[in-house]
Each structure stands twice: as structure tokens, then as C-alpha cells.
Amino acid sequence: MNKIIVTLALCLSLVLTGCQGAGGASSRNVDPALTKSNSAKFFSKSAWQSCAIGAGLGGIGCMLAGGKTGVCLASAAVGCGVLMGANYYLDSKRAEYADAETRLDVYIQDIQRNTYEVQAVTETAKAVLDKNLATLKVLNNQIKKDTLNKKQAQTDLAQIDANIAYLTDKLQSMKKVENDWISISSQEQQSGVRVSKLDQQINQLHKQIAVLENQITLVTKQRSAVKVS
């Protein structure tokens, strides 16, 4: 009975979390190459909300239909991955895969997918941010030569600022995913599971996230040097 109550509570918490305000950075003024690319949905608040609501309702429906606790917990997790949170994800995988080695293989598949998603966002971001760097260089030269068109410059800078905010928001979501994987690895290790292979994948994820962070930092630094009143 206690397991049923816990499962229902977990599923309900997913629904409530998914129904909360989207938050995050606005997509206003953001370069369409970022918002309309295939990678735009990765690590987005809207994708998480849809997943959370669907997972929560699916889990509740399963329980009300008389399903087994472990099966319902696992079925609610399908498609969301670690985005549902480390503890929920861990509980669902333990319920679905009692064998530690099999569970570890599933973890590795999921984190590799996350790493691919980060890479996809990074590749799209690089093209946009390289263009932004070129724009900032032009604006700097125009300021030095006193040939700046202020109205156009303000428009350009507004988009650059929006791009930085949009990508910074995604970066924070990526870091949360990384921290969730670290938490999962730690909890499994405490249970006696050998997690060296998982830790290697976490390191790869970290490196890929760092690439995007460095790109954002570079553009942010160049942007702060351009002053248009």
C-alpha cells in the first residue's frame, strides 16, 4: 500500500511540475537558426513540461487501472529520461531493471543521447555565435571610425543579447542534467554497482557542455566591450 501511495505521489508531482509556468529565457529577438533548428527542442522548458505531464498522467492512469507499482513507475518514465529528475529516473529504472548491469547499459544509452543532444545544440549555436562575433567586430570598427548607425546597431545588439540569454538558459538545463547523472552514479555506487563506465560517459557529457559554455563566454565578453548609447 505504501508503495502505491509513493508512486501516485511521484506521478502527481510530475504533473504539477509540468503545469507550472514555462519560465526560462524568452525567444523574442532570438536568431531563428536557434529557435527553429532540429536541436531547439533539446533541453527546453516546453519539452520538459510536455514530458512531465504525459509521464505523470500515464503513471496515475496505470495505477488506477490496477497496474503493478514497478511497472507503472517504469512506464511513466518512458521518453523523459533523466529530465524527470535524478531520483524519479533512478527509481523508475530500478523498478524496470533489477539487474544492475542491464540497468547500467540503459543509463549509458540515455546519457549518450543527452551528449548527442548537447552536441547538436552546440553545433547550431557555433554557427550563430560566430556570426555574432563578426557583427561585434564590425560594430567595434564603426565605433572607432565614428560611422556607426545607432538604430541598426541597437537592433543587432538586441538579437545578440537575446541569443546569449537563450543559450545560457539551455546551458543551465544541460548542467542540471549533468548534475543529475552525477547524483545517479553516486547513488548506484553506494548500492555497490560498478559505475566506472557511466562516469566515463558523464565526463564526455561534461566536456561537450564545456564547449558550449566557452562559446557563450567568448561572445558575452566581446558583447560587453561594445557600448552603444
Coordinates of N, CA, C and O in Angstrom, one line a residue, residues 77-153:
A77 N 8.1 6.7 -17.0 CA 9.4 7.3 -17.3 C 9.7 7.3 -18.7 O 10.7 7.9 -19.2
V78 N 9.0 6.5 -19.5 CA 9.4 6.3 -20.9 C 9.4 7.6 -21.6 O 8.5 8.4 -21.6
G79 N 10.5 7.9 -22.3 CA 10.7 9.1 -23.1 C 11.2 10.3 -22.4 O 11.8 11.2 -23.1
C80 N 11.1 10.4 -21.1 CA 11.6 11.6 -20.4 C 13.0 11.5 -20.1 O 13.7 12.5 -20.0
G81 N 13.5 10.3 -19.8 CA 14.9 10.2 -19.4 C 15.2 10.9 -18.1 O 14.3 11.1 -17.3
V82 N 16.4 11.4 -17.9 CA 16.8 12.0 -16.7 C 16.2 13.4 -16.5 O 16.3 14.0 -15.4
L83 N 15.5 13.9 -17.6 CA 14.9 15.2 -17.4 C 13.8 15.2 -16.4 O 13.4 16.3 -15.9
M84 N 13.3 14.1 -16.0 CA 12.3 14.0 -14.9 C 12.9 14.2 -13.5 O 12.2 14.3 -12.6
G85 N 14.2 14.2 -13.5 CA 14.9 14.4 -12.2 C 15.6 13.1 -11.8 O 15.1 12.0 -12.1
A86 N 16.7 13.2 -11.1 CA 17.6 12.1 -10.8 C 16.9 11.0 -10.0 O 16.9 9.8 -10.3
N87 N 16.2 11.4 -8.9 CA 15.6 10.4 -8.1 C 14.4 9.7 -8.7 O 14.3 8.4 -8.6
Y88 N 13.6 10.4 -9.5 CA 12.5 9.7 -10.1 C 13.0 8.8 -11.2 O 12.6 7.6 -11.4
Y89 N 14.0 9.3 -12.0 CA 14.6 8.4 -13.0 C 15.2 7.2 -12.4 O 15.0 6.1 -13.0
L90 N 16.0 7.4 -11.4 CA 16.6 6.2 -10.7 C 15.6 5.2 -10.2 O 15.8 4.0 -10.4
D91 N 14.6 5.7 -9.5 CA 13.6 4.8 -9.0 C 12.9 4.0 -10.1 O 12.6 2.8 -10.0
S92 N 12.6 4.7 -11.2 CA 11.9 4.0 -12.4 C 12.8 3.0 -13.0 O 12.3 1.9 -13.4
K93 N 14.1 3.3 -13.1 CA 15.0 2.3 -13.8 C 15.2 1.1 -12.9 O 15.4 0.0 -13.3
R94 N 15.3 1.4 -11.6 CA 15.5 0.2 -10.6 C 14.2 -0.7 -10.6 O 14.3 -1.9 -10.4
A95 N 13.1 0.0 -10.8 CA 11.8 -0.8 -10.8 C 11.7 -1.6 -12.1 O 11.2 -2.7 -12.1
E96 N 12.3 -1.1 -13.2 CA 12.2 -1.7 -14.5 C 13.3 -2.8 -14.7 O 13.1 -3.8 -15.4
Y97 N 14.5 -2.5 -14.2 CA 15.6 -3.4 -14.4 C 16.3 -3.7 -13.0 O 17.0 -3.0 -12.5
A98 N 16.0 -4.9 -12.5 CA 16.5 -5.4 -11.3 C 18.0 -5.7 -11.4 O 18.8 -5.5 -10.4
D99 N 18.4 -6.1 -12.6 CA 19.8 -6.5 -12.8 C 20.7 -5.2 -13.0 O 20.4 -4.4 -13.9
A100 N 21.7 -5.0 -12.2 CA 22.5 -3.8 -12.2 C 23.2 -3.6 -13.5 O 23.3 -2.4 -14.0
E101 N 23.7 -4.6 -14.1 CA 24.5 -4.5 -15.4 C 23.5 -4.0 -16.5 O 23.9 -3.2 -17.3
T102 N 22.3 -4.6 -16.5 CA 21.4 -4.2 -17.6 C 21.0 -2.8 -17.4 O 20.9 -2.0 -18.3
R103 N 20.8 -2.4 -16.1 CA 20.4 -1.0 -15.8 C 21.5 0.0 -16.2 O 21.2 1.0 -16.7
L104 N 22.7 -0.4 -16.0 CA 23.9 0.4 -16.3 C 23.9 0.6 -17.8 O 24.2 1.7 -18.3
D105 N 23.6 -0.4 -18.6 CA 23.6 -0.3 -20.1 C 22.6 0.7 -20.5 O 22.8 1.5 -21.4
V106 N 21.4 0.7 -19.8 CA 20.3 1.7 -20.2 C 20.8 3.1 -19.8 O 20.6 4.0 -20.6
Y107 N 21.4 3.2 -18.7 CA 22.0 4.6 -18.3 C 22.9 5.1 -19.4 O 22.8 6.3 -19.8
I108 N 23.8 4.2 -19.8 CA 24.8 4.7 -20.8 C 24.1 5.1 -22.1 O 24.5 6.1 -22.7
Q109 N 23.1 4.3 -22.5 CA 22.4 4.7 -23.8 C 21.7 6.0 -23.6 O 21.8 6.9 -24.5
D110 N 21.1 6.3 -22.4 CA 20.4 7.5 -22.2 C 21.4 8.7 -22.1 O 21.1 9.8 -22.7
I111 N 22.5 8.5 -21.4 CA 23.4 9.7 -21.3 C 24.1 9.9 -22.6 O 24.5 11.1 -23.0
Q112 N 24.3 8.9 -23.4 CA 24.9 9.1 -24.8 C 24.0 10.0 -25.6 O 24.4 10.8 -26.4
R113 N 22.7 9.7 -25.4 CA 21.7 10.5 -26.2 C 21.7 12.0 -25.7 O 21.7 12.9 -26.5
N114 N 21.9 12.2 -24.4 CA 22.0 13.5 -23.9 C 23.2 14.2 -24.4 O 23.2 15.4 -24.8
T115 N 24.3 13.5 -24.5 CA 25.6 14.1 -25.1 C 25.4 14.4 -26.5 O 25.9 15.5 -27.0
Y116 N 24.7 13.6 -27.3 CA 24.4 13.9 -28.7 C 23.6 15.2 -28.8 O 23.8 16.0 -29.7
E117 N 22.6 15.3 -27.9 CA 21.7 16.5 -27.9 C 22.5 17.7 -27.6 O 22.3 18.8 -28.2
V118 N 23.4 17.7 -26.6 CA 24.3 18.8 -26.3 C 25.1 19.2 -27.6 O 25.3 20.4 -27.9
Q119 N 25.7 18.2 -28.2 CA 26.5 18.4 -29.4 C 25.7 19.1 -30.5 O 26.2 20.0 -31.2
A120 N 24.4 18.6 -30.7 CA 23.6 19.2 -31.7 C 23.3 20.7 -31.4 O 23.4 21.5 -32.3
V121 N 23.0 21.0 -30.2 CA 22.8 22.4 -29.8 C 24.1 23.2 -30.0 O 24.0 24.3 -30.5
T122 N 25.2 22.6 -29.6 CA 26.5 23.3 -29.7 C 26.8 23.7 -31.2 O 27.3 24.8 -31.5
E123 N 26.6 22.7 -32.1 CA 26.9 22.9 -33.5 C 26.0 24.1 -34.1 O 26.5 24.9 -34.8
T124 N 24.8 24.1 -33.7 CA 23.9 25.1 -34.2 C 24.3 26.5 -33.6 O 24.3 27.5 -34.3
A125 N 24.6 26.4 -32.3 CA 25.0 27.7 -31.6 C 26.3 28.3 -32.2 O 26.4 29.5 -32.3
K126 N 27.2 27.4 -32.5 CA 28.5 27.9 -33.0 C 28.3 28.7 -34.3 O 28.9 29.8 -34.4
A127 N 27.5 28.3 -35.2 CA 27.2 29.0 -36.4 C 26.7 30.4 -36.1 O 27.1 31.4 -36.7
V128 N 25.7 30.4 -35.2 CA 25.1 31.7 -34.9 C 26.0 32.6 -34.1 O 26.1 33.8 -34.4
L129 N 26.8 32.1 -33.1 CA 27.7 32.9 -32.3 C 28.9 33.4 -33.2 O 29.4 34.5 -32.9
D130 N 29.3 32.6 -34.1 CA 30.4 33.0 -35.0 C 29.9 34.3 -35.8 O 30.7 35.2 -36.0
K131 N 28.7 34.2 -36.2 CA 28.1 35.3 -37.0 C 28.0 36.6 -36.0 O 28.2 37.7 -36.4
N132 N 27.6 36.3 -34.8 CA 27.5 37.4 -33.8 C 28.9 38.0 -33.5 O 29.0 39.3 -33.4
L133 N 29.9 37.2 -33.5 CA 31.3 37.7 -33.3 C 31.7 38.6 -34.4 O 32.3 39.7 -34.2
A134 N 31.3 38.2 -35.6 CA 31.7 39.0 -36.8 C 30.9 40.4 -36.8 O 31.5 41.4 -37.1
T135 N 29.7 40.3 -36.3 CA 28.9 41.6 -36.2 C 29.5 42.5 -35.2 O 29.6 43.7 -35.4
L136 N 29.9 41.9 -34.1 CA 30.5 42.8 -33.0 C 31.8 43.4 -33.5 O 32.1 44.5 -33.1
K137 N 32.6 42.7 -34.3 CA 33.8 43.2 -34.8 C 33.5 44.4 -35.7 O 34.2 45.4 -35.6
V138 N 32.5 44.3 -36.5 CA 32.1 45.3 -37.5 C 31.7 46.6 -36.7 O 32.1 47.7 -36.9
L139 N 30.8 46.3 -35.6 CA 30.3 47.4 -34.8 C 31.5 48.2 -34.1 O 31.5 49.4 -34.0
N140 N 32.4 47.4 -33.6 CA 33.6 48.0 -32.9 C 34.4 48.9 -33.9 O 34.8 50.0 -33.5
N141 N 34.6 48.4 -35.1 CA 35.3 49.2 -36.1 C 34.5 50.5 -36.5 O 35.1 51.6 -36.6
Q142 N 33.2 50.4 -36.6 CA 32.4 51.5 -36.9 C 32.4 52.6 -35.7 O 32.4 53.8 -36.0
I143 N 32.4 52.1 -34.5 CA 32.5 53.0 -33.4 C 33.8 53.8 -33.4 O 33.9 55.0 -33.2
K144 N 34.9 53.0 -33.7 CA 36.2 53.7 -33.8 C 36.3 54.7 -34.9 O 37.0 55.8 -34.7
K145 N 35.6 54.5 -36.0 CA 35.6 55.4 -37.2 C 34.5 56.4 -37.1 O 34.4 57.2 -38.0
D146 N 33.7 56.3 -36.1 CA 32.5 57.2 -35.9 C 31.6 57.1 -37.1 O 31.1 58.1 -37.6
T147 N 31.4 55.9 -37.6 CA 30.4 55.7 -38.7 C 29.3 54.8 -38.3 O 28.6 54.2 -39.2
L148 N 29.0 54.7 -37.1 CA 28.0 53.8 -36.5 C 26.6 54.2 -36.8 O 26.3 55.4 -36.6
N149 N 25.8 53.3 -37.3 CA 24.3 53.6 -37.4 C 23.7 53.0 -36.1 O 23.6 51.8 -36.0
K150 N 23.4 54.0 -35.2 CA 22.9 53.5 -33.9 C 21.7 52.7 -33.9 O 21.6 51.7 -33.2
K151 N 20.7 53.0 -34.8 CA 19.5 52.3 -34.8 C 19.8 50.8 -35.2 O 19.2 49.9 -34.6
Q152 N 20.6 50.7 -36.3 CA 20.9 49.3 -36.7 C 21.7 48.6 -35.7 O 21.5 47.4 -35.4
A153 N 22.6 49.3 -35.1 CA 23.5 48.7 -34.0 C 22.7 48.2 -32.9 O 22.9 47.1 -32.3

